[in-house]
CSV table of C-alpha atoms and ligand atoms in Angstrom, one decimal:
chain,number,residue,atom,x,y,z
Q,112,UNK,CA,-31.7,-145.1,-135.5
Q,113,UNK,CA,-32.6,-141.6,-134.3
Q,114,UNK,CA,-35.9,-142.8,-132.9
Q,115,UNK,CA,-34.6,-145.8,-131.0
Q,116,UNK,CA,-36.0,-146.2,-127.5
Q,117,UNK,CA,-33.9,-144.5,-124.9
Q,118,UNK,CA,-30.8,-146.4,-123.8
Q,119,UNK,CA,-28.8,-144.2,-121.5
Q,120,UNK,CA,-25.4,-144.5,-119.8
Q,121,UNK,CA,-27.2,-144.4,-116.4
Q,122,UNK,CA,-28.7,-147.8,-117.2
Q,123,UNK,CA,-26.7,-151.0,-116.6
Q,124,UNK,CA,-25.3,-153.1,-119.4
Q,125,UNK,CA,-28.2,-155.6,-119.4
Q,126,UNK,CA,-30.8,-152.8,-119.7
Q,127,UNK,CA,-28.9,-151.2,-122.5
Q,128,UNK,CA,-28.5,-154.5,-124.3
Q,129,UNK,CA,-32.3,-154.8,-124.3
Q,130,UNK,CA,-33.0,-151.3,-125.6
Q,131,UNK,CA,-30.1,-150.0,-127.7
Q,132,UNK,CA,-30.2,-150.3,-131.5
Q,133,UNK,CA,-34.0,-151.0,-131.7
Q,134,UNK,CA,-35.9,-149.7,-134.7
Q,135,UNK,CA,-38.5,-147.6,-132.8
Q,136,UNK,CA,-41.5,-147.1,-135.1
Q,137,UNK,CA,-39.6,-147.9,-138.3
Q,138,UNK,CA,-41.0,-151.4,-138.8
Q,139,UNK,CA,-44.6,-151.1,-137.8
Q,140,UNK,CA,-44.0,-151.9,-134.2
Q,141,UNK,CA,-41.9,-155.1,-134.7
Q,142,UNK,CA,-39.4,-155.4,-131.8
Q,143,UNK,CA,-36.4,-156.1,-133.9
Q,144,UNK,CA,-34.9,-154.3,-136.9
Q,145,UNK,CA,-35.2,-156.3,-140.2
Q,146,UNK,CA,-32.4,-157.5,-142.3
Q,147,UNK,CA,-32.0,-154.8,-144.9
Q,148,UNK,CA,-30.0,-156.2,-147.9
Q,149,UNK,CA,-29.0,-154.0,-150.8
Q,150,UNK,CA,-26.4,-152.6,-153.1
Q,151,UNK,CA,-28.3,-149.9,-155.1
Q,152,UNK,CA,-30.2,-147.3,-153.2
Q,153,UNK,CA,-32.6,-145.5,-155.5
Q,154,UNK,CA,-32.8,-141.7,-155.1
Q,155,UNK,CA,-35.9,-139.7,-155.9
Q,156,UNK,CA,-34.1,-137.1,-158.0
Q,157,UNK,CA,-30.6,-135.8,-158.9
Q,158,UNK,CA,-30.5,-133.2,-156.2
Q,159,UNK,CA,-31.0,-135.9,-153.5
Q,160,UNK,CA,-28.5,-138.1,-155.2
Q,161,UNK,CA,-25.9,-135.2,-155.1
Q,162,UNK,CA,-26.7,-134.5,-151.5
Q,163,UNK,CA,-26.3,-138.2,-150.6
Q,164,UNK,CA,-22.7,-138.2,-152.0
Q,165,UNK,CA,-21.8,-135.5,-149.5
Q,166,UNK,CA,-22.9,-137.7,-146.6
Q,167,UNK,CA,-20.2,-140.3,-146.8
Q,168,UNK,CA,-19.4,-140.0,-143.1
Q,169,UNK,CA,-23.0,-140.3,-142.0
Q,170,UNK,CA,-25.4,-143.2,-141.5
Q,171,UNK,CA,-27.1,-142.2,-144.7
Q,172,UNK,CA,-28.9,-144.1,-147.6
Q,173,UNK,CA,-26.2,-143.8,-150.2
Q,174,UNK,CA,-25.1,-147.1,-151.6
Q,175,UNK,CA,-24.7,-150.6,-150.1
Q,176,UNK,CA,-21.1,-150.2,-149.1
Q,177,UNK,CA,-22.0,-147.3,-146.9
Q,178,UNK,CA,-24.1,-149.7,-144.9
Q,179,UNK,CA,-27.8,-149.6,-144.2
Q,180,UNK,CA,-30.2,-149.7,-141.2
Q,181,UNK,CA,-29.1,-153.2,-140.0
Q,182,UNK,CA,-25.5,-152.0,-139.8
Q,183,UNK,CA,-26.4,-148.8,-138.2
Q,184,UNK,CA,-28.4,-150.5,-135.5
Q,185,UNK,CA,-25.4,-152.6,-134.6
Q,186,UNK,CA,-23.0,-149.6,-134.8
Q,187,UNK,CA,-25.2,-147.7,-132.4
Q,188,UNK,CA,-25.3,-150.6,-130.0
Q,189,UNK,CA,-21.6,-151.2,-129.9
Q,190,UNK,CA,-20.8,-147.5,-129.5
Q,191,UNK,CA,-23.2,-147.5,-126.6
Q,192,UNK,CA,-21.6,-150.6,-125.0
Q,193,UNK,CA,-18.1,-149.2,-125.3
Q,194,UNK,CA,-19.0,-145.6,-124.3
Q,195,UNK,CA,-17.9,-144.1,-127.6
Q,196,UNK,CA,-19.6,-141.7,-130.0
Q,197,UNK,CA,-19.5,-143.6,-133.3
Q,198,UNK,CA,-18.7,-147.1,-134.5
Q,199,UNK,CA,-17.8,-148.7,-137.8
Q,200,UNK,CA,-18.7,-152.3,-138.5
Q,201,UNK,CA,-16.2,-154.3,-140.6
Q,202,UNK,CA,-16.1,-157.9,-142.0
Q,203,UNK,CA,-14.0,-159.6,-139.3
Q,204,UNK,CA,-12.3,-158.9,-136.0
Q,205,UNK,CA,-9.0,-158.9,-137.9
Q,206,UNK,CA,-10.3,-156.3,-140.3
Q,207,UNK,CA,-11.2,-154.2,-137.2
Q,208,UNK,CA,-7.5,-154.4,-136.3
Q,209,UNK,CA,-6.0,-153.7,-139.8
Q,210,UNK,CA,-8.4,-150.9,-140.9
Q,211,UNK,CA,-7.4,-148.4,-138.2
Q,212,UNK,CA,-3.7,-149.3,-138.6
Q,213,UNK,CA,-4.1,-148.3,-142.2
Q,214,UNK,CA,-6.0,-145.2,-141.2
Q,215,UNK,CA,-3.3,-143.8,-138.9
Q,216,UNK,CA,0.0,-145.0,-140.3
Q,217,UNK,CA,1.9,-143.8,-143.3
Q,218,UNK,CA,5.2,-144.4,-144.9
Q,219,UNK,CA,8.1,-143.5,-142.5
Q,220,UNK,CA,6.0,-143.8,-139.4
Q,221,UNK,CA,6.8,-145.8,-136.3
Q,222,UNK,CA,4.3,-148.0,-134.4
Q,223,UNK,CA,4.5,-149.6,-131.0
Q,224,UNK,CA,2.7,-152.9,-130.4
Q,225,UNK,CA,2.7,-155.1,-127.2
Q,226,UNK,CA,4.7,-158.3,-127.4
Q,227,UNK,CA,1.5,-160.1,-126.3
Q,228,UNK,CA,-0.5,-158.9,-129.3
Q,229,UNK,CA,-3.0,-161.1,-131.2
Q,230,UNK,CA,-0.8,-163.1,-133.7
Q,231,UNK,CA,-2.5,-161.9,-136.9
Q,232,UNK,CA,-2.0,-158.3,-135.8
Q,233,UNK,CA,1.7,-158.9,-135.4
Q,234,UNK,CA,1.7,-160.6,-138.8
Q,235,UNK,CA,0.0,-157.6,-140.4
Q,236,UNK,CA,2.6,-155.2,-138.9
Q,237,UNK,CA,5.5,-157.4,-140.0
Q,238,UNK,CA,4.2,-158.0,-143.5
Q,239,UNK,CA,1.9,-155.3,-145.1
Q,240,UNK,CA,2.8,-152.4,-142.8
Q,241,UNK,CA,6.5,-153.1,-143.2
Q,242,UNK,CA,6.1,-153.3,-147.0
Q,243,UNK,CA,4.4,-149.9,-146.9
Q,244,UNK,CA,7.3,-148.4,-145.0
Q,245,UNK,CA,6.0,-148.5,-141.4
Q,246,UNK,CA,8.4,-149.7,-138.7
Q,247,UNK,CA,6.8,-151.6,-135.8
Q,248,UNK,CA,8.6,-152.2,-132.5
Q,249,UNK,CA,7.1,-154.7,-130.0
Q,250,UNK,CA,7.2,-153.6,-126.4
Q,251,UNK,CA,6.8,-155.5,-123.1
Q,252,UNK,CA,3.0,-155.3,-122.4
Q,253,UNK,CA,3.8,-154.6,-118.7
Q,254,UNK,CA,6.2,-151.7,-119.5
Q,255,UNK,CA,6.3,-148.7,-117.1
Q,256,UNK,CA,5.9,-145.1,-117.9
Q,257,UNK,CA,9.7,-144.3,-118.3
Q,258,UNK,CA,10.2,-147.5,-120.3
Q,259,UNK,CA,7.5,-146.6,-122.8
Q,260,UNK,CA,8.6,-142.9,-123.0
Q,261,UNK,CA,12.1,-144.2,-123.9
Q,262,UNK,CA,10.6,-146.1,-126.9
Q,263,UNK,CA,8.8,-143.1,-128.3
Q,264,UNK,CA,10.3,-141.4,-131.3
Q,265,UNK,CA,9.3,-138.2,-133.1
Q,266,UNK,CA,7.7,-140.3,-135.8
Q,267,UNK,CA,5.8,-142.6,-133.4
Q,268,UNK,CA,2.2,-142.2,-134.6
Q,269,UNK,CA,0.5,-145.0,-132.8
Q,270,UNK,CA,0.7,-147.0,-129.6
Q,271,UNK,CA,-1.3,-150.2,-129.9
Q,272,UNK,CA,-2.6,-152.1,-126.9
Q,273,UNK,CA,-4.4,-155.3,-126.1
Q,274,UNK,CA,-5.4,-155.9,-122.5
Q,275,UNK,CA,-5.2,-158.5,-121.3
Q,276,UNK,CA,-3.2,-160.3,-124.0
Q,277,UNK,CA,-5.6,-162.9,-125.4
Q,278,UNK,CA,-3.1,-165.8,-125.0
Q,279,UNK,CA,-1.0,-164.9,-122.0
Q,280,UNK,CA,-3.3,-162.4,-120.1
Q,281,UNK,CA,-0.9,-159.6,-119.3
Q,282,UNK,CA,-3.0,-156.6,-118.1
Q,283,UNK,CA,-1.8,-153.3,-119.5
Q,284,UNK,CA,-1.7,-150.0,-117.6
Q,285,UNK,CA,-3.7,-148.2,-120.3
Q,286,UNK,CA,-4.1,-144.8,-118.5
Q,287,UNK,CA,-0.3,-144.6,-118.3
Q,288,UNK,CA,0.2,-145.8,-121.8
Q,289,UNK,CA,-2.3,-143.2,-123.0
Q,290,UNK,CA,-0.6,-140.4,-121.1
Q,291,UNK,CA,2.8,-141.2,-122.6
Q,292,UNK,CA,1.4,-141.7,-126.1
Q,293,UNK,CA,-0.6,-138.4,-126.0
Q,294,UNK,CA,2.3,-136.5,-124.6
Q,295,UNK,CA,4.2,-137.5,-127.7
Q,296,UNK,CA,1.4,-136.8,-130.1
Q,297,UNK,CA,0.6,-140.5,-130.8
Q,298,UNK,CA,-2.8,-142.1,-130.9
Q,299,UNK,CA,-3.8,-145.1,-128.7
Q,300,UNK,CA,-5.5,-148.0,-130.5
Q,301,UNK,CA,-6.7,-150.8,-128.2
Q,302,UNK,CA,-8.1,-154.3,-128.9
Q,303,UNK,CA,-10.8,-154.5,-126.3
Q,304,UNK,CA,-12.2,-157.9,-127.3
Q,305,UNK,CA,-11.6,-159.5,-123.8
Q,306,UNK,CA,-12.9,-156.4,-121.9
Q,307,UNK,CA,-16.1,-156.0,-124.0
Q,308,UNK,CA,-17.7,-153.3,-121.9
Q,309,UNK,CA,-16.1,-154.3,-118.5
Q,310,UNK,CA,-13.2,-152.1,-119.7
Q,311,UNK,CA,-14.5,-148.7,-120.8
Q,312,UNK,CA,-11.7,-147.7,-123.2
Q,313,UNK,CA,-12.5,-144.0,-123.6
Q,314,UNK,CA,-12.5,-143.4,-119.9
Q,315,UNK,CA,-9.0,-144.7,-119.8
Q,316,UNK,CA,-7.5,-142.6,-122.6
Q,317,UNK,CA,-8.0,-144.9,-125.6
Q,318,UNK,CA,-8.7,-143.1,-128.9
Q,319,UNK,CA,-9.9,-146.1,-131.0
Q,320,UNK,CA,-11.3,-149.3,-129.6
Q,321,UNK,CA,-11.4,-152.6,-131.6
Q,322,UNK,CA,-13.6,-155.6,-130.9
Q,323,UNK,CA,-13.9,-159.0,-132.5
Q,324,UNK,CA,-17.7,-159.2,-132.4
Q,325,UNK,CA,-17.1,-162.8,-133.5
Q,326,UNK,CA,-16.6,-163.6,-129.8
Q,327,UNK,CA,-19.3,-162.9,-127.1
Q,328,UNK,CA,-21.4,-160.5,-129.1
Q,329,UNK,CA,-22.0,-163.1,-131.8
Q,330,UNK,CA,-21.9,-165.6,-129.0
Q,331,UNK,CA,-22.7,-168.8,-131.0
Q,332,UNK,CA,-19.5,-169.5,-133.0
Q,333,UNK,CA,-21.3,-168.9,-136.3
Q,334,UNK,CA,-20.5,-165.3,-137.2
Q,335,UNK,CA,-17.3,-163.4,-138.1
Q,336,UNK,CA,-17.6,-159.6,-137.5
Q,337,UNK,CA,-15.5,-156.7,-136.2
Q,338,UNK,CA,-16.2,-153.2,-134.8
Q,339,UNK,CA,-14.1,-150.0,-134.6
Q,340,UNK,CA,-15.3,-147.5,-132.1
Q,341,UNK,CA,-14.2,-143.9,-131.8
Q,342,UNK,CA,-14.9,-141.0,-129.4
Q,343,UNK,CA,-14.2,-137.9,-131.5
Q,344,UNK,CA,-15.3,-136.6,-134.9
Q,345,UNK,CA,-11.7,-136.4,-136.0
Q,346,UNK,CA,-11.0,-140.1,-135.3
Q,347,UNK,CA,-14.4,-141.1,-136.7
Q,348,UNK,CA,-13.7,-139.4,-140.0
Q,349,UNK,CA,-10.3,-141.2,-140.3
Q,350,UNK,CA,-11.7,-144.6,-139.5
Q,351,UNK,CA,-14.9,-144.3,-141.6
Q,352,UNK,CA,-13.0,-142.9,-144.7
Q,353,UNK,CA,-10.4,-145.6,-144.5
Q,354,UNK,CA,-13.0,-148.4,-144.1
Q,355,UNK,CA,-15.0,-147.0,-147.1
Q,356,UNK,CA,-11.9,-146.5,-149.2
Q,357,UNK,CA,-10.7,-150.1,-148.5
Q,358,UNK,CA,-14.2,-151.4,-149.5
Q,359,UNK,CA,-14.7,-152.8,-146.0
Q,360,UNK,CA,-18.2,-154.2,-145.7
Q,361,UNK,CA,-20.1,-156.7,-143.5
Q,362,UNK,CA,-23.0,-158.8,-144.5
Q,363,UNK,CA,-26.3,-157.4,-143.0
Q,364,UNK,CA,-27.2,-161.0,-142.1
Q,365,UNK,CA,-24.2,-161.2,-139.9
Q,366,UNK,CA,-25.0,-157.8,-138.4
Q,367,UNK,CA,-28.5,-159.0,-137.7
Q,368,UNK,CA,-27.2,-162.3,-136.1
Q,369,UNK,CA,-24.8,-160.2,-133.9
Q,370,UNK,CA,-27.6,-157.9,-132.8
Q,371,UNK,CA,-29.6,-160.9,-131.9
Q,372,UNK,CA,-26.6,-162.3,-130.0
Q,373,UNK,CA,-26.1,-159.0,-128.1
Q,374,UNK,CA,-29.7,-159.2,-126.6
Q,375,UNK,CA,-28.6,-162.2,-124.5
Q,376,UNK,CA,-24.9,-161.3,-124.1
Q,377,UNK,CA,-25.5,-159.8,-120.6
Q,378,UNK,CA,-26.8,-163.0,-119.1
Q,379,UNK,CA,-24.4,-165.2,-121.1
Q,380,UNK,CA,-21.5,-163.1,-119.9
Q,381,UNK,CA,-22.6,-163.2,-116.3
Q,382,UNK,CA,-23.0,-167.0,-116.3
Q,383,UNK,CA,-19.8,-167.6,-118.2
Q,384,UNK,CA,-17.8,-165.2,-116.0
Q,385,UNK,CA,-19.0,-167.0,-112.8
Q,386,UNK,CA,-18.4,-170.4,-114.3
Q,387,UNK,CA,-14.9,-169.4,-115.4
Q,388,UNK,CA,-14.1,-168.1,-111.9
Q,389,UNK,CA,-15.3,-171.4,-110.4
Q,390,UNK,CA,-13.1,-173.4,-112.8
Q,391,UNK,CA,-10.2,-171.1,-112.3
Q,392,UNK,CA,-10.4,-171.4,-108.5
Q,393,UNK,CA,-10.6,-175.1,-108.7
Q,394,UNK,CA,-7.6,-175.3,-111.1
Q,395,UNK,CA,-5.5,-173.1,-108.9
Q,396,UNK,CA,-5.8,-175.5,-106.0
Q,397,UNK,CA,-4.8,-178.6,-108.2
Q,398,UNK,CA,-1.3,-180.0,-107.5
Q,399,UNK,CA,-0.6,-180.1,-111.3
Q,400,UNK,CA,-1.1,-176.4,-111.7
Q,401,UNK,CA,1.7,-173.8,-111.3
Q,402,UNK,CA,-0.6,-170.8,-111.8
Q,403,UNK,CA,-3.9,-169.7,-113.4
Q,404,UNK,CA,-3.6,-166.7,-115.7
Q,405,UNK,CA,-7.0,-165.1,-115.0
Q,406,UNK,CA,-6.7,-161.4,-114.2
Q,407,UNK,CA,-9.9,-161.5,-112.1
Q,408,UNK,CA,-8.5,-164.2,-109.8
Q,409,UNK,CA,-7.0,-162.6,-106.7
Q,410,UNK,CA,-3.2,-163.2,-106.7
Q,411,UNK,CA,-3.0,-163.8,-110.4
Q,412,UNK,CA,-0.7,-161.7,-112.6
Q,413,UNK,CA,-2.3,-158.4,-113.5
Q,414,UNK,CA,-5.0,-158.6,-110.8
Q,415,UNK,CA,-4.3,-155.2,-109.3
Q,416,UNK,CA,-4.6,-153.4,-112.6
Q,417,UNK,CA,-7.7,-155.5,-113.5
Q,418,UNK,CA,-9.3,-154.5,-110.2
Q,419,UNK,CA,-8.5,-150.8,-110.7
Q,420,UNK,CA,-9.7,-150.6,-114.3
Q,421,UNK,CA,-12.2,-153.4,-115.1
Q,422,UNK,CA,-15.7,-154.0,-113.7
Q,423,UNK,CA,-15.9,-157.6,-114.7
Q,424,UNK,CA,-14.3,-160.4,-116.8
Q,425,UNK,CA,-15.1,-162.7,-119.6
Q,426,UNK,CA,-14.5,-166.4,-119.5
Q,427,UNK,CA,-11.1,-166.8,-121.3
Q,428,UNK,CA,-8.0,-167.6,-119.2
Q,429,UNK,CA,-4.8,-169.6,-119.2
Q,430,UNK,CA,-3.4,-172.4,-117.1
Q,431,UNK,CA,0.3,-172.9,-116.5
Q,432,UNK,CA,1.2,-176.5,-115.4
Q,433,UNK,CA,4.1,-177.3,-113.3
Q,434,UNK,CA,7.4,-177.8,-115.2
Q,435,UNK,CA,7.4,-181.5,-114.4
Q,436,UNK,CA,4.6,-181.8,-117.0
Q,437,UNK,CA,5.8,-181.8,-120.6
Q,438,UNK,CA,4.1,-180.1,-123.5
Q,439,UNK,CA,3.0,-183.5,-124.8
Q,440,UNK,CA,1.4,-184.3,-121.4
Q,441,UNK,CA,-0.6,-181.1,-121.5
Q,442,UNK,CA,-1.7,-181.9,-125.1
Q,443,UNK,CA,-2.7,-185.4,-123.9
Q,444,UNK,CA,-4.8,-183.6,-121.2
Q,445,UNK,CA,-6.5,-181.4,-123.8
Q,446,UNK,CA,-7.3,-184.5,-125.9
Q,447,UNK,CA,-8.7,-186.3,-122.9
Q,448,UNK,CA,-11.3,-183.6,-122.3
Q,449,UNK,CA,-14.7,-184.6,-123.4
Q,450,UNK,CA,-16.7,-181.4,-123.1
Q,451,UNK,CA,-14.0,-179.0,-124.3
Q,452,UNK,CA,-13.4,-178.6,-128.1
Q,453,UNK,CA,-10.0,-178.1,-129.5
Q,454,UNK,CA,-10.3,-174.9,-131.6
Q,455,UNK,CA,-9.4,-171.3,-132.2
Q,456,UNK,CA,-11.6,-168.4,-131.3
Q,457,UNK,CA,-13.8,-168.0,-128.1
Q,458,UNK,CA,-16.9,-166.3,-126.8
Q,459,UNK,CA,-19.3,-168.9,-127.9
Q,460,UNK,CA,-21.6,-171.0,-125.7
Q,461,UNK,CA,-19.3,-174.0,-125.8
Q,462,UNK,CA,-16.0,-174.6,-123.9
Q,463,UNK,CA,-12.7,-174.8,-125.6
Q,464,UNK,CA,-9.1,-175.7,-124.7
Q,465,UNK,CA,-6.1,-175.0,-126.9
Q,466,UNK,CA,-2.3,-175.2,-126.3
Q,467,UNK,CA,-0.6,-171.8,-125.9
Q,468,UNK,CA,2.9,-173.1,-125.5
Q,469,UNK,CA,4.4,-173.7,-128.9
Q,470,UNK,CA,2.1,-171.2,-130.6
Q,471,UNK,CA,3.5,-167.9,-129.3
Q,472,UNK,CA,5.8,-165.6,-131.3
Q,473,UNK,CA,7.6,-163.1,-129.0
Q,474,UNK,CA,10.4,-160.7,-129.8
Q,475,UNK,CA,10.6,-158.6,-126.7
Q,476,UNK,CA,11.5,-161.4,-124.3
Q,477,UNK,CA,8.0,-161.7,-122.7
Q,478,UNK,CA,5.6,-164.6,-122.4
Q,479,UNK,CA,8.1,-167.1,-121.0
Q,480,UNK,CA,6.8,-169.8,-118.8
Q,481,UNK,CA,8.4,-172.7,-117.0
Q,482,UNK,CA,5.7,-175.3,-117.7
Q,483,UNK,CA,3.2,-175.8,-120.5
Q,484,UNK,CA,0.4,-173.3,-120.8
Q,485,UNK,CA,-3.1,-174.1,-122.0
Q,486,UNK,CA,-5.8,-171.6,-122.9
Q,487,UNK,CA,-9.4,-172.3,-121.8
Q,488,UNK,CA,-12.7,-170.8,-122.8
Q,489,UNK,CA,-15.6,-171.6,-120.5
Q,490,UNK,CA,-18.9,-171.9,-122.2
Q,491,UNK,CA,-22.5,-172.2,-120.8
Q,492,UNK,CA,-22.2,-175.8,-119.7
Q,493,UNK,CA,-22.7,-176.6,-116.0
Q,494,UNK,CA,-19.4,-175.7,-114.3
Q,495,UNK,CA,-19.6,-178.9,-112.1
Q,496,UNK,CA,-19.6,-181.0,-115.3
Q,497,UNK,CA,-16.6,-179.1,-116.7
Q,498,UNK,CA,-14.7,-179.5,-113.4
Q,499,UNK,CA,-15.4,-183.3,-113.4
Q,500,UNK,CA,-14.2,-183.4,-117.0
Q,501,UNK,CA,-11.0,-181.6,-116.1
Q,502,UNK,CA,-10.5,-183.9,-113.2
Q,503,UNK,CA,-10.4,-187.0,-115.4
Q,504,UNK,CA,-8.3,-185.2,-118.0
Q,505,UNK,CA,-5.7,-184.2,-115.4
Q,506,UNK,CA,-5.5,-187.9,-114.4
Q,507,UNK,CA,-4.7,-188.7,-118.0
Q,508,UNK,CA,-2.0,-186.1,-117.9
Q,509,UNK,CA,-0.5,-187.5,-114.8
Q,510,UNK,CA,-0.6,-191.0,-116.3
Q,511,UNK,CA,1.1,-189.7,-119.4
Q,512,UNK,CA,3.9,-188.2,-117.3
Q,513,UNK,CA,4.5,-191.6,-115.7
V,755,PLP,C1,-10.4,-163.4,-132.4
V,755,PLP,C2,-9.7,-162.1,-132.2
V,755,PLP,C3,-9.5,-161.1,-133.2
V,755,PLP,C4,-10.0,-161.4,-134.6
V,755,PLP,O1,-11.3,-161.7,-134.8
V,755,PLP,P1,-11.8,-162.5,-136.1
V,755,PLP,O2,-13.3,-162.1,-136.2
V,755,PLP,O3,-11.6,-164.0,-135.8
V,755,PLP,O4,-11.0,-162.1,-137.3
V,755,PLP,C5,-8.9,-160.0,-132.9
V,755,PLP,N1,-8.4,-159.8,-131.7
V,755,PLP,C6,-8.5,-160.7,-130.7
V,755,PLP,C7,-8.0,-160.4,-129.3
V,755,PLP,C8,-9.2,-161.9,-130.9
V,755,PLP,O5,-9.3,-162.8,-130.0
């Protein structure tokens, strides 16, 4: 999209979301890019066909699996939001996790992952990476510089990060992690799904940034999509070649839906962030609550690092209840909620609540809580209605606890 209207770093997110990834004059003045579906791309002659084959790393008309204008518009937009140079769209958020792991790790390598990592990423490391001869060690997400340096080995190729952890919300000291990793010649991969653009990964030393576009960019709980963003030609080539070699592809319809979602993401995020803060404040002052795990809440775990490195927050956080409440009582509370759905994923317009306790796998001794923990996603409903709903559900939880 070389002739897209200007969308520059000096503009705020909302302005960029309105202008990035637009088709310019390609589609006769229509505002949005069309959905370009296709496998075969016809070439006018053999010389052009040969030249196309040499452009595998480019946004070029080669073959369907190399993507087309709908993919490229979205790639440009995500790179813009995350402050990177290039982006590769893949089929799911999970594929955005696994593809760069495949790109950077080989037999005999060592990989470090935070104990708080997204479950399916841990599963990939412990199954497929292990089978291919890669050893993964899980580290305390709040590890300090010396602690991380002590875990580095000559064959450590990758330090993976996810900040905050999407179930227990530990905020990681990414600049320190990046400094240690780079001093040992390792790359830093980060799952930035929670931070979206409020954490600018490349300014903090990340080499490759992962997003589940399924969350706020899609925004309507009806699309699965992932992005991998890089900030150097070298990293781009590795990621792009691996995605192509694995046959990674995303439907142009899903890219189009995500482009459409992104146009309103700025206002959705703003509303959802404010509502989540209101609900989090309210919960923190409830007698049933031990703590609210929301990095943007003053006094919450990780708040100082959040304040240093983030410019905003999304609407996903955790609530730890006092130990006098059982796991069953907290599940009763979730079931008593009328406006919160029980379901995985987040970032849509509807609120969700799911049990965290009982669903965590940890091997580095982190993620321990005295009372039951519930994860909440705040949607676009009126926060006053959500708070009233929580109030009656907490009463049900107290009744359950006798
Ligand atoms: C949801 C999620 C993913 C995976 O996204 P899918 O599109 O559901 O595969 C990856 N990382 C984090 C932190 C997530 O929350």
